[in-house]
mmCIF file of C-alpha atoms in Angstrom:
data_model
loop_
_atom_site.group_PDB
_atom_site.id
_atom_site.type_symbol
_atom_site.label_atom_id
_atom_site.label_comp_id
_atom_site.label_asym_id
_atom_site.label_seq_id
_atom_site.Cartn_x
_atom_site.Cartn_y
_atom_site.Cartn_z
ATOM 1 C CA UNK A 14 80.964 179.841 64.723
ATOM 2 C CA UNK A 15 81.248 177.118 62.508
ATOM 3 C CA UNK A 16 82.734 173.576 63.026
ATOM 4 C CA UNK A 17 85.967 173.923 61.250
ATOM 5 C CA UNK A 18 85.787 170.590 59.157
ATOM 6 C CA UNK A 19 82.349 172.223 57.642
ATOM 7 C CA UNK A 20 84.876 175.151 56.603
ATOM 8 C CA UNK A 21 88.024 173.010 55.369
ATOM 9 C CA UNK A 22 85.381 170.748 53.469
ATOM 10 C CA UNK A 23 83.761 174.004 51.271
ATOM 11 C CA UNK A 24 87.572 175.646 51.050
ATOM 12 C CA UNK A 25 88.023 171.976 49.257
ATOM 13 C CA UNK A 26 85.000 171.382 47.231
ATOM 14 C CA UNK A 27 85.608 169.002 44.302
ATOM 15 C CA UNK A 28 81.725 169.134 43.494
ATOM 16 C CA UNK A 29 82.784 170.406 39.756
ATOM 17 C CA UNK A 30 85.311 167.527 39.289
ATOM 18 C CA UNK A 31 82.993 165.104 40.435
ATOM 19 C CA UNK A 32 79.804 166.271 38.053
ATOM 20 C CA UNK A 33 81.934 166.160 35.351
ATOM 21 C CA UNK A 34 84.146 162.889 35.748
ATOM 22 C CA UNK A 35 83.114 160.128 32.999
ATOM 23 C CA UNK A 36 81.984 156.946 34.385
ATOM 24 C CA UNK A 37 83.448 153.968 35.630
ATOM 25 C CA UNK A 38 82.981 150.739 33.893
ATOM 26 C CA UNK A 39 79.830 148.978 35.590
ATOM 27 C CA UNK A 40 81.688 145.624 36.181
ATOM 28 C CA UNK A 41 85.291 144.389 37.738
ATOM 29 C CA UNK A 42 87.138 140.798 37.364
ATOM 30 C CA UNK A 43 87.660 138.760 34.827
ATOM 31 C CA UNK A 44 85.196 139.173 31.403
ATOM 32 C CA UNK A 45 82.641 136.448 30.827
ATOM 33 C CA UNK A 46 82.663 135.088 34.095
ATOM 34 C CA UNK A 47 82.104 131.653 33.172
ATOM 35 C CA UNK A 48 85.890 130.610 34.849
ATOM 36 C CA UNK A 49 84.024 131.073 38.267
ATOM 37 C CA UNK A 50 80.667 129.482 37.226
ATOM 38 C CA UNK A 51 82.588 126.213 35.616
ATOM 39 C CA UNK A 52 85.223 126.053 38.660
ATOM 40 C CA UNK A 53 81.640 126.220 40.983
ATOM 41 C CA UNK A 54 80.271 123.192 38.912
ATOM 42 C CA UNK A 55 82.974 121.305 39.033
ATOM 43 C CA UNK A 56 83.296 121.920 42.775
ATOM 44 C CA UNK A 57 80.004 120.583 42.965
ATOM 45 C CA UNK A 58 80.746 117.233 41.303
ATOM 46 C CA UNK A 59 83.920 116.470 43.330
ATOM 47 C CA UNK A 60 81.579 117.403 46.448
ATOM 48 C CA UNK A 61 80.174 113.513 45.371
ATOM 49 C CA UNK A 62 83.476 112.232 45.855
ATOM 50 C CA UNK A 63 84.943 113.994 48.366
ATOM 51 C CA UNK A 64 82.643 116.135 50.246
ATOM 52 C CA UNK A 65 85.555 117.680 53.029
ATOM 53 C CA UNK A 66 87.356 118.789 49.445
ATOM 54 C CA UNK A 67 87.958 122.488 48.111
ATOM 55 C CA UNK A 68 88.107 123.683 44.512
ATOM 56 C CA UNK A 69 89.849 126.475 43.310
ATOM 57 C CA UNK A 70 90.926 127.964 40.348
ATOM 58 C CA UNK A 71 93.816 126.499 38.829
ATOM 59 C CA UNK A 72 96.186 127.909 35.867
ATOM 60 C CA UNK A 73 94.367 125.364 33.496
ATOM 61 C CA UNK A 74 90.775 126.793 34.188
ATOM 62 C CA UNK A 75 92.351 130.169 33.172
ATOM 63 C CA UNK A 76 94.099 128.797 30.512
ATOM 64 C CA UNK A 77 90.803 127.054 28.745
ATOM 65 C CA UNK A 78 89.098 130.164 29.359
ATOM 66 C CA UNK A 79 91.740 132.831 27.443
ATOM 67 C CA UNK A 80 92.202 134.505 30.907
ATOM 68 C CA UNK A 81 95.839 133.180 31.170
ATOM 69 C CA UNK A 82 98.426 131.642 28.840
ATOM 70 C CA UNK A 83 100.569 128.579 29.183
ATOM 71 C CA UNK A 84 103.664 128.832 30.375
ATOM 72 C CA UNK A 85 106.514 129.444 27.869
ATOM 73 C CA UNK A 86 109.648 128.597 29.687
ATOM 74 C CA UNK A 87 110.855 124.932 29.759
ATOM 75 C CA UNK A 88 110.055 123.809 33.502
ATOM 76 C CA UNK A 89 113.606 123.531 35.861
#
């Protein structure tokens, strides 16, 4: 007697759907990737400054890179 997952797993075989399925795009996140790479440098040069400080990325790095737009609603 088989082990009943090996039986459940050939009743549901998806080996067909699987061969045939188009493939996935070979990358993820943003396009370009320069936002990361430029937010890295300038973490780098504030590290001179103020070596305990963080960078992130901010909604004006996306902005300057197309990623984002500016805000279009008059601030409160």
């Amino acid at each position: 007697m088989e082990n009943p997952r090996t039986e459940t797993a050939r009743d549901h075989d998806d080996r067909d759907l699987l061969e045939n399925a188009t493939e996935a795009p070979s990358f993820s996140g943003a396009s370009g990737g320069n936002l990361g790479r430029d937010v890295a440098s300038n973490a780098e040069l504030d590290s001179v400054d103020a070596p305990n400080g963080s960078q992130r990325v901010r909604k004006q790095d996306a902005i300057d890179h197309d990623q984002s737009r500016p805000r279009d609603r008059p601030r409160d």
